[in-house]
């Protein structure tokens, strides 16, 4: 019987338990640099077997919100170094989630006020960007109605940006990286047959065209971390099969796409595959990842598999025990429970998230949730 309390070796990184802190954007970096407040937040959660950082933009064009800490400028790398040092000093492990939002952005956030770019010039019907107004007051606005399709040079730039960011993440002291291929952002936009309407080698049919950019990014990231002394086992990939958030319709052949993706990641010796199930996070009814698809992916990817979405102790233990997953990701429960692993392992009560401060500025609702009994 595998339990949440069991250790796991992740390519030489000794995880003391199976509880993963899932990536969560918290909008606490008004100048786009991770600072002491952010370091304190992650250090408080260092008892997680593994922390996946919030989405970290790989370039100026990659960001979809103000107040997210990037990793493409030297100051940002230095900021993240403070975070990784704090997490390591507290006994934890942390990987950086490398993020490009593609069409899910706003010209106000883009270099030169340009239109955000992804696979297509068709807009997403759903999606919000967090912006500051002239008075410095933050709020959400709809993402652009006029994105543009990347040209060949733009695609090459995206691949180079992911590689550079991965190298920067190693320089900043991260234990590895997770490539964000989920939740309707750039990589997911390229994977999705209903969104990627390109007629060149980066889209449309056959399916291999839609996998081309995601896998080119994986290869470039593996190369970049190798140049810094880390193997492919320290590179992970996050996907959200069947997740429809941000206008990602279901399409025929979706199960084969993810099966093939899993096989390709496995062939590249990628260290972990992180599956995000959106069925408990959306207001409208959303399909869970079907059990047979999970089994198919599992068969193709024998390495460590993280399963996240709507988990509690019982579901987590069941998923570990059945062999569906090796590690269990928790998002929202980590917001209000910095000591979540202990609470799960000792079956202690969980604190509730204060929804109105999830995306607030400053320490409130961020570093002020106490550990149990604190
Ligand atoms: C406030 C918040 C921010 C999130 N930001 C990210 C993100 O930056 N990257 C990502 O892949 N998923 C993000 N997610 C999704 C979570 O990683 C997770 O998949 C989701 O919350 C479901 O897990 P849960 O039921 O344990 O919360 C976010 C979720 C929340 C609640």
CSV table of C-alpha atoms in Angstrom, one decimal, residues 172-298:
chain,number,residue,atom,x,y,z
A,172,UNK,CA,18.1,30.8,-9.5
A,173,UNK,CA,18.4,27.6,-7.5
A,174,UNK,CA,15.3,25.8,-8.5
A,175,UNK,CA,15.4,22.0,-8.2
A,176,UNK,CA,13.9,21.7,-11.7
A,177,UNK,CA,11.2,23.0,-13.9
A,178,UNK,CA,7.6,22.2,-14.9
A,179,UNK,CA,6.6,23.2,-18.4
A,180,UNK,CA,3.0,24.6,-18.3
A,181,UNK,CA,1.1,22.8,-21.0
A,182,UNK,CA,-2.3,23.0,-19.3
A,183,UNK,CA,-5.3,25.3,-18.7
A,184,UNK,CA,-5.7,26.9,-22.1
A,185,UNK,CA,-2.4,28.7,-22.3
A,186,UNK,CA,0.1,28.7,-25.2
A,187,UNK,CA,1.1,25.1,-25.2
A,188,UNK,CA,-2.4,23.8,-24.7
A,189,UNK,CA,-3.6,26.2,-27.5
A,190,UNK,CA,-1.2,24.5,-29.9
A,191,UNK,CA,-2.2,21.0,-28.7
A,192,UNK,CA,-5.9,21.6,-29.1
A,193,UNK,CA,-7.3,20.6,-32.5
A,194,UNK,CA,-10.3,22.9,-32.2
A,195,UNK,CA,-8.1,25.9,-31.5
A,196,UNK,CA,-4.9,25.3,-33.5
A,197,UNK,CA,-6.2,26.1,-37.0
A,198,UNK,CA,-2.8,26.6,-38.6
A,199,UNK,CA,-2.1,25.2,-42.0
A,200,UNK,CA,1.7,25.0,-41.6
A,201,UNK,CA,3.8,22.3,-39.9
A,202,UNK,CA,2.9,23.7,-36.4
A,203,UNK,CA,-0.8,23.0,-36.6
A,204,UNK,CA,-3.9,21.3,-38.0
A,205,UNK,CA,-3.5,17.7,-39.2
A,206,UNK,CA,-1.8,15.3,-38.7
A,207,UNK,CA,-1.7,15.3,-34.9
A,208,UNK,CA,2.1,15.3,-35.0
A,209,UNK,CA,1.9,18.9,-36.2
A,210,UNK,CA,0.0,20.0,-33.1
A,211,UNK,CA,2.5,18.2,-30.9
A,212,UNK,CA,5.5,19.8,-32.7
A,213,UNK,CA,5.8,23.0,-30.7
A,214,UNK,CA,5.1,21.4,-27.3
A,215,UNK,CA,7.8,18.8,-27.9
A,216,UNK,CA,10.2,21.4,-29.4
A,217,UNK,CA,9.8,23.3,-26.2
A,218,UNK,CA,10.4,20.2,-24.1
A,219,UNK,CA,13.6,19.4,-26.1
A,220,UNK,CA,14.9,22.9,-25.8
A,221,UNK,CA,14.2,23.0,-22.0
A,222,UNK,CA,15.9,19.6,-21.6
A,223,UNK,CA,18.9,21.0,-23.5
A,224,UNK,CA,19.0,24.2,-21.4
A,225,UNK,CA,18.9,22.4,-18.0
A,226,UNK,CA,21.5,19.9,-19.3
A,227,UNK,CA,23.8,22.8,-20.0
A,228,UNK,CA,23.5,23.7,-16.3
A,229,UNK,CA,24.1,20.1,-15.1
A,230,UNK,CA,20.6,18.8,-14.6
A,231,UNK,CA,19.2,15.8,-16.4
A,232,UNK,CA,15.8,15.4,-18.1
A,233,UNK,CA,14.5,13.9,-14.8
A,234,UNK,CA,14.3,17.4,-13.4
A,235,UNK,CA,12.0,18.5,-16.2
A,236,UNK,CA,8.2,18.0,-15.8
A,237,UNK,CA,5.2,18.7,-18.0
A,238,UNK,CA,1.8,19.8,-16.9
A,239,UNK,CA,-1.3,19.0,-19.0
A,240,UNK,CA,-5.0,19.3,-18.5
A,241,UNK,CA,-6.6,16.7,-20.8
A,242,UNK,CA,-10.4,17.3,-21.1
A,243,UNK,CA,-10.0,20.7,-19.3
A,244,UNK,CA,-12.2,23.2,-21.2
A,245,UNK,CA,-11.2,26.3,-19.2
A,246,UNK,CA,-10.2,29.3,-21.4
A,247,UNK,CA,-12.2,28.1,-24.4
A,248,UNK,CA,-10.5,24.8,-25.0
A,249,UNK,CA,-13.3,22.7,-26.6
A,250,UNK,CA,-13.1,18.9,-26.7
A,251,UNK,CA,-12.3,17.4,-30.1
A,252,UNK,CA,-12.2,14.0,-31.7
A,253,UNK,CA,-9.0,12.1,-31.1
A,254,UNK,CA,-8.2,13.9,-27.8
A,255,UNK,CA,-7.4,10.7,-26.0
A,256,UNK,CA,-4.9,9.6,-28.8
A,257,UNK,CA,-3.3,13.1,-28.6
A,258,UNK,CA,-2.6,12.7,-24.9
A,259,UNK,CA,-1.5,9.1,-25.2
A,260,UNK,CA,1.0,10.1,-27.9
A,261,UNK,CA,2.2,13.1,-25.9
A,262,UNK,CA,2.7,10.8,-22.8
A,263,UNK,CA,4.7,8.4,-25.0
A,264,UNK,CA,6.9,11.2,-26.4
A,265,UNK,CA,7.6,12.6,-23.0
A,266,UNK,CA,8.5,9.2,-21.8
A,267,UNK,CA,10.9,8.7,-24.7
A,268,UNK,CA,12.6,11.9,-23.7
A,269,UNK,CA,13.0,10.7,-20.1
A,270,UNK,CA,11.0,13.6,-18.7
A,271,UNK,CA,11.0,13.4,-14.9
A,272,UNK,CA,7.3,13.8,-14.2
A,273,UNK,CA,3.9,14.2,-15.8
A,274,UNK,CA,1.5,16.4,-13.9
A,275,UNK,CA,-2.2,16.0,-14.8
A,276,UNK,CA,-4.6,18.7,-13.8
A,277,UNK,CA,-8.3,17.7,-13.6
A,278,UNK,CA,-10.6,20.7,-13.8
A,279,UNK,CA,-13.8,18.9,-13.0
A,280,UNK,CA,-13.9,20.4,-9.5
A,281,UNK,CA,-12.6,23.9,-10.2
A,282,UNK,CA,-15.1,25.1,-12.8
A,283,UNK,CA,-18.5,26.7,-12.2
A,284,UNK,CA,-20.1,25.0,-15.2
A,285,UNK,CA,-20.1,21.2,-15.5
A,286,UNK,CA,-16.7,20.0,-16.7
A,287,UNK,CA,-15.7,16.5,-17.6
A,288,UNK,CA,-13.2,14.7,-15.4
A,289,UNK,CA,-10.3,13.0,-17.1
A,290,UNK,CA,-11.9,9.6,-18.0
A,291,UNK,CA,-10.4,6.6,-16.1
A,292,UNK,CA,-9.5,4.8,-19.3
A,293,UNK,CA,-7.6,7.8,-20.6
A,294,UNK,CA,-5.7,8.1,-17.2
A,295,UNK,CA,-4.9,4.4,-17.6
A,296,UNK,CA,-3.7,4.9,-21.2
A,297,UNK,CA,-1.5,7.8,-20.2
A,298,UNK,CA,-0.1,5.8,-17.3
